[in-house]
Amino acid sequence: RARKGGSKVYVVQYTIGEKTRRMSLGKVELQGVDKARDKAKDILAAVRMGQDPAGEKQRDRTTATDTFKAVADRFLAFQKNQLRPRSYDDIERHLMVHGKSLHGLLLTKIQRQDIASVISAVRAKGVDVTANRVRATLSSFYSWTISEGLNEHNPVTGTKRTEEKTRERVLSHDELRIIWNALEDDQFGAIMKLLALTGQRAAEISGLRRTELQDDAFTLPPDRTKNGIEHTVPLSEPAREILAAQPRRQGSDGKVRDFIFGYADGPFSGWTGSRKLLNKRIEKITGKPLPHWTPHDLRRSFATHAS
């Protein structure tokens, strides 16, 4: 093919279906005709095998900017209005925080080994349940990319899923007393006491809003409950006193926040550091650490002792 400007390139042309494709084989001055013919033979052989080399090359150019992060951003935008806030936050954390090592990789080039490394890194921190949740999110993400025509396979398939052990830890009365007495007069202390007094989930109390409060109860809207059903929780006198003692905190805009706990514009989120300090105080007070427990055990213990 010779252009008016004087440039000359070898090309190969073929038909696939009803479409005619043409591919450049390179400039004439950079190669002999025999080399160009060899390239053309390889391309036509691929066409006879059912491939479309020109179409594949075009797709590669189109997806050259489709990194994991770029596509994950589109996936999250799609999910924003599909999921409840808490579920969305979990998925966003799985992809943006736990999956950060994948962000700069091209979506179509990511292999099972890359995914397995992400899951293993989470599991190495001793959180098997979270590792499984990250794995499930990645699998859902890749299923979506396939449905959108952005990818051909799901590299999560075949990665290891850790067996989860059902927790049955119920704190004894003595353990509950030890935890209660070791709590300080701060936001975390108030949240933990409310968990013990109401038997609610940690996120429901840490994200409690003033607009959800009534005189002797609080009502969680459907988007704040696990089953998606509005839930009213009666408040005992001690629980009402704890809530009444909470100051009206300001947000980043200087206005009074609707959230009762937390800082800036979100709910309380300092669980890890606060729990470590609490466990250290418990060990200092009792002379020995309390056997492994989590805030969720307060919910299970409430259900057991209140029945």
Short mmCIF file of N, CA, C and O in Angstrom, two decimals, residues 13-22 47 51-52 54-55 58-59:
data_model
loop_
_atom_site.label_atom_id
_atom_site.label_comp_id
_atom_site.label_asym_id
_atom_site.label_seq_id
_atom_site.Cartn_x
_atom_site.Cartn_y
_atom_site.Cartn_z
N GLN A 13 -4.87 -8.61 3.88
CA GLN A 13 -6.31 -8.38 3.95
C GLN A 13 -7.02 -9.73 3.97
O GLN A 13 -6.63 -10.66 3.27
N TYR A 14 -8.05 -9.83 4.80
CA TYR A 14 -8.81 -11.08 4.87
C TYR A 14 -10.26 -10.76 5.21
O TYR A 14 -10.60 -9.65 5.63
N THR A 15 -11.11 -11.73 5.00
CA THR A 15 -12.54 -11.58 5.30
C THR A 15 -12.93 -12.55 6.41
O THR A 15 -12.56 -13.73 6.37
N ILE A 16 -13.66 -12.02 7.39
CA ILE A 16 -14.16 -12.86 8.46
C ILE A 16 -15.64 -12.54 8.63
O ILE A 16 -16.02 -11.40 8.92
N GLY A 17 -16.49 -13.53 8.36
CA GLY A 17 -17.92 -13.26 8.33
C GLY A 17 -18.23 -12.35 7.16
O GLY A 17 -17.85 -12.62 6.02
N GLU A 18 -18.89 -11.26 7.46
CA GLU A 18 -19.21 -10.27 6.42
C GLU A 18 -18.27 -9.07 6.48
O GLU A 18 -18.47 -8.08 5.77
N LYS A 19 -17.25 -9.16 7.35
CA LYS A 19 -16.34 -8.03 7.53
C LYS A 19 -15.01 -8.28 6.82
O LYS A 19 -14.48 -9.40 6.84
N THR A 20 -14.50 -7.23 6.23
CA THR A 20 -13.18 -7.28 5.62
C THR A 20 -12.19 -6.59 6.55
O THR A 20 -12.41 -5.46 6.99
N ARG A 21 -11.12 -7.30 6.87
CA ARG A 21 -10.09 -6.76 7.77
C ARG A 21 -8.80 -6.50 7.00
O ARG A 21 -8.46 -7.23 6.06
N ARG A 22 -8.08 -5.48 7.42
CA ARG A 22 -6.79 -5.18 6.83
C ARG A 22 -5.81 -4.87 7.94
O ARG A 22 -6.10 -4.08 8.84
N VAL A 47 -6.47 -16.89 11.02
CA VAL A 47 -7.85 -16.65 10.55
C VAL A 47 -8.52 -17.98 10.23
O VAL A 47 -9.69 -18.20 10.56
N GLN A 51 -9.66 -17.31 14.35
CA GLN A 51 -9.26 -16.10 15.06
C GLN A 51 -9.46 -14.86 14.18
O GLN A 51 -9.62 -14.98 12.96
N ASP A 52 -9.43 -13.70 14.85
CA ASP A 52 -9.56 -12.42 14.14
C ASP A 52 -8.43 -11.51 14.62
O ASP A 52 -8.62 -10.66 15.49
N ALA A 54 -6.88 -8.84 13.53
CA ALA A 54 -7.09 -7.39 13.48
C ALA A 54 -8.07 -6.95 14.56
O ALA A 54 -7.87 -5.92 15.21
N GLY A 55 -9.13 -7.74 14.75
CA GLY A 55 -10.10 -7.40 15.79
C GLY A 55 -9.48 -7.48 17.18
O GLY A 55 -9.75 -6.64 18.05
N GLN A 58 -7.35 -4.47 17.80
CA GLN A 58 -8.17 -3.30 18.11
C GLN A 58 -8.67 -3.36 19.55
O GLN A 58 -8.69 -2.36 20.27
N ARG A 59 -9.08 -4.56 20.01
CA ARG A 59 -9.55 -4.71 21.39
C ARG A 59 -8.43 -4.42 22.38
O ARG A 59 -8.64 -3.82 23.43
#
